[in-house]
PDB file of C-alpha atoms in Angstrom:
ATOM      1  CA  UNK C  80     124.488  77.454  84.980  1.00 83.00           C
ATOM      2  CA  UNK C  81     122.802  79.869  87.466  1.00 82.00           C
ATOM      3  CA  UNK C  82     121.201  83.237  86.796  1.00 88.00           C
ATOM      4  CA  UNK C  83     121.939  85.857  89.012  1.00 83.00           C
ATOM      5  CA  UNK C  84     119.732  89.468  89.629  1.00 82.00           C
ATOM      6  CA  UNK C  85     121.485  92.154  91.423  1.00 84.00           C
ATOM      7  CA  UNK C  86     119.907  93.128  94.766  1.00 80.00           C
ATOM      8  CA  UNK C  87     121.086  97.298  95.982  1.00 83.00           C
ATOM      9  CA  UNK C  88     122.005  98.277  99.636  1.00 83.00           C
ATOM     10  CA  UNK C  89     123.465 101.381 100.432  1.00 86.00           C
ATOM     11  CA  UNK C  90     126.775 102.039 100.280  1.00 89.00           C
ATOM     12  CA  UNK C  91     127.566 102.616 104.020  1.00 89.00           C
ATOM     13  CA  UNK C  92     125.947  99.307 104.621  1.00 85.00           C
ATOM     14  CA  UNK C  93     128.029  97.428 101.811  1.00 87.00           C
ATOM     15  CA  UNK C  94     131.014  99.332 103.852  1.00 90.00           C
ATOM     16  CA  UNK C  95     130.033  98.170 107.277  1.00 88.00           C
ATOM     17  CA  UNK C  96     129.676  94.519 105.900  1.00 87.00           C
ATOM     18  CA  UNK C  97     133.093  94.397 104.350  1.00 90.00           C
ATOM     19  CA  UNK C  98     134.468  94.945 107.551  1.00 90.00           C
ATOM     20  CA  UNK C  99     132.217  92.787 109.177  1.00 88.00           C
ATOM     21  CA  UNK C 100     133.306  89.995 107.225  1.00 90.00           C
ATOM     22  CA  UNK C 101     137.092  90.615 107.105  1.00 91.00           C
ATOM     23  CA  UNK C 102     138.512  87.502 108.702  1.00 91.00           C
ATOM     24  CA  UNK C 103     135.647  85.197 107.834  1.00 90.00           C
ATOM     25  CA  UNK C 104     134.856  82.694 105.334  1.00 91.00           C
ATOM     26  CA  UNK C 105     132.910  85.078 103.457  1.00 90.00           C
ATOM     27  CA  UNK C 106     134.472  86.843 100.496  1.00 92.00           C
ATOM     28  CA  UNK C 107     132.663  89.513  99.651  1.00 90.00           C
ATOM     29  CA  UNK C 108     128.838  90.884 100.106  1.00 88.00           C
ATOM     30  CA  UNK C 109     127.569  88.595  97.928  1.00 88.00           C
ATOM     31  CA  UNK C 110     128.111  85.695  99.514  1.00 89.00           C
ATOM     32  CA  UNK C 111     126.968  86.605 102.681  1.00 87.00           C
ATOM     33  CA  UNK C 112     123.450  87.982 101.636  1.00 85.00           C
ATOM     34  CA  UNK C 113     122.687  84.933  99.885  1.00 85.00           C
ATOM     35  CA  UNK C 114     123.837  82.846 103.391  1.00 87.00           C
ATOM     36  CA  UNK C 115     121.471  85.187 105.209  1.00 84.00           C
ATOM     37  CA  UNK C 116     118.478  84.901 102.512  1.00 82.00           C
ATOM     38  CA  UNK C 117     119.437  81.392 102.379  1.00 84.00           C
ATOM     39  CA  UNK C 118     118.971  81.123 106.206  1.00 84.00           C
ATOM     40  CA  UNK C 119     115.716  82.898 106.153  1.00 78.00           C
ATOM     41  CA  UNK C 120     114.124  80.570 103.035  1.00 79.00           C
ATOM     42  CA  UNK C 121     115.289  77.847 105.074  1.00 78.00           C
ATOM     43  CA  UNK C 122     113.867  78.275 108.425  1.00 74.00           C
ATOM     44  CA  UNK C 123     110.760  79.371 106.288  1.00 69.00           C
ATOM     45  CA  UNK C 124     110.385  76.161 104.644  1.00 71.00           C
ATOM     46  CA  UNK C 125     110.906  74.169 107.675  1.00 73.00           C
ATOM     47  CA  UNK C 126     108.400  76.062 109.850  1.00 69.00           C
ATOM     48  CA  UNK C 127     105.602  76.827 106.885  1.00 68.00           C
ATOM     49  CA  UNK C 128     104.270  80.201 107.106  1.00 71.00           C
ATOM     50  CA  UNK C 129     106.753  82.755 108.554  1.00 71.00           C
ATOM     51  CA  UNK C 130     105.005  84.624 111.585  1.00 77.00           C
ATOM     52  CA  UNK C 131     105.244  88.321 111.579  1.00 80.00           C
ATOM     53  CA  UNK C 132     106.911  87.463 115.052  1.00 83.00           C
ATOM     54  CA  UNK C 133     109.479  85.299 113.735  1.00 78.00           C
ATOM     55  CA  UNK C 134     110.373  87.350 110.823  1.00 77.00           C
ATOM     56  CA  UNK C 135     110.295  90.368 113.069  1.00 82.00           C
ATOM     57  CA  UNK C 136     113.067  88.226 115.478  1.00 82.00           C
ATOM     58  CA  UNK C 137     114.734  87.666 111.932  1.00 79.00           C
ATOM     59  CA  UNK C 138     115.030  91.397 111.723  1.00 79.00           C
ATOM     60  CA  UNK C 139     116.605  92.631 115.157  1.00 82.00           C
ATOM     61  CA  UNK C 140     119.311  89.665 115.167  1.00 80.00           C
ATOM     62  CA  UNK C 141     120.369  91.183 111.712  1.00 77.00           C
ATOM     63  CA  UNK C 142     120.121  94.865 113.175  1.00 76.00           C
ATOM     64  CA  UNK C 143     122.151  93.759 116.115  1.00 76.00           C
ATOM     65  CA  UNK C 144     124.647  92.411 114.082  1.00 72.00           C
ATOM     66  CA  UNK C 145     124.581  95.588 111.804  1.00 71.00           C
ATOM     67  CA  UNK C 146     122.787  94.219 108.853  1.00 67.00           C
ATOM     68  CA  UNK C 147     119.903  96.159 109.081  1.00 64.00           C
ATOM     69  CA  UNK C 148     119.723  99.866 110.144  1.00 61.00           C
TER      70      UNK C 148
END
């Protein structure tokens, strides 16, 4: 069985990602922060130590895509 923690984002942002991911194989919030975080862990295992440069690339391809304000 897994634990879960709850992580907060504002509400405008939760409301801007439900729309986002109408249509998609996501079903709710949830599951697409832990695909993002996922993601991130990822590429940060692969590559060792995550740059400031890379996680700073991280940032602006979730602000383009409206993730991140």
């Amino acid at each position: 069985m897994t634990d879960y923690t709850t992580v907060s984002i504002p509400k405008d942002l939760a409301d801007r990602v439900e729309e986002t991911i109408e249509g998609t194989s996501f079903q709710s919030t949830s599951d697409l922060v832990r695909f993002l975080l996922r993601s991130i862990v990822i590429q940060h295992q692969k590559q060792g130590e995550l740059t400031e440069a890379q996680f700073d690339e991280i940032a602006e391809q979730l602000q383009d895509l409206g993730y991140l304000q």
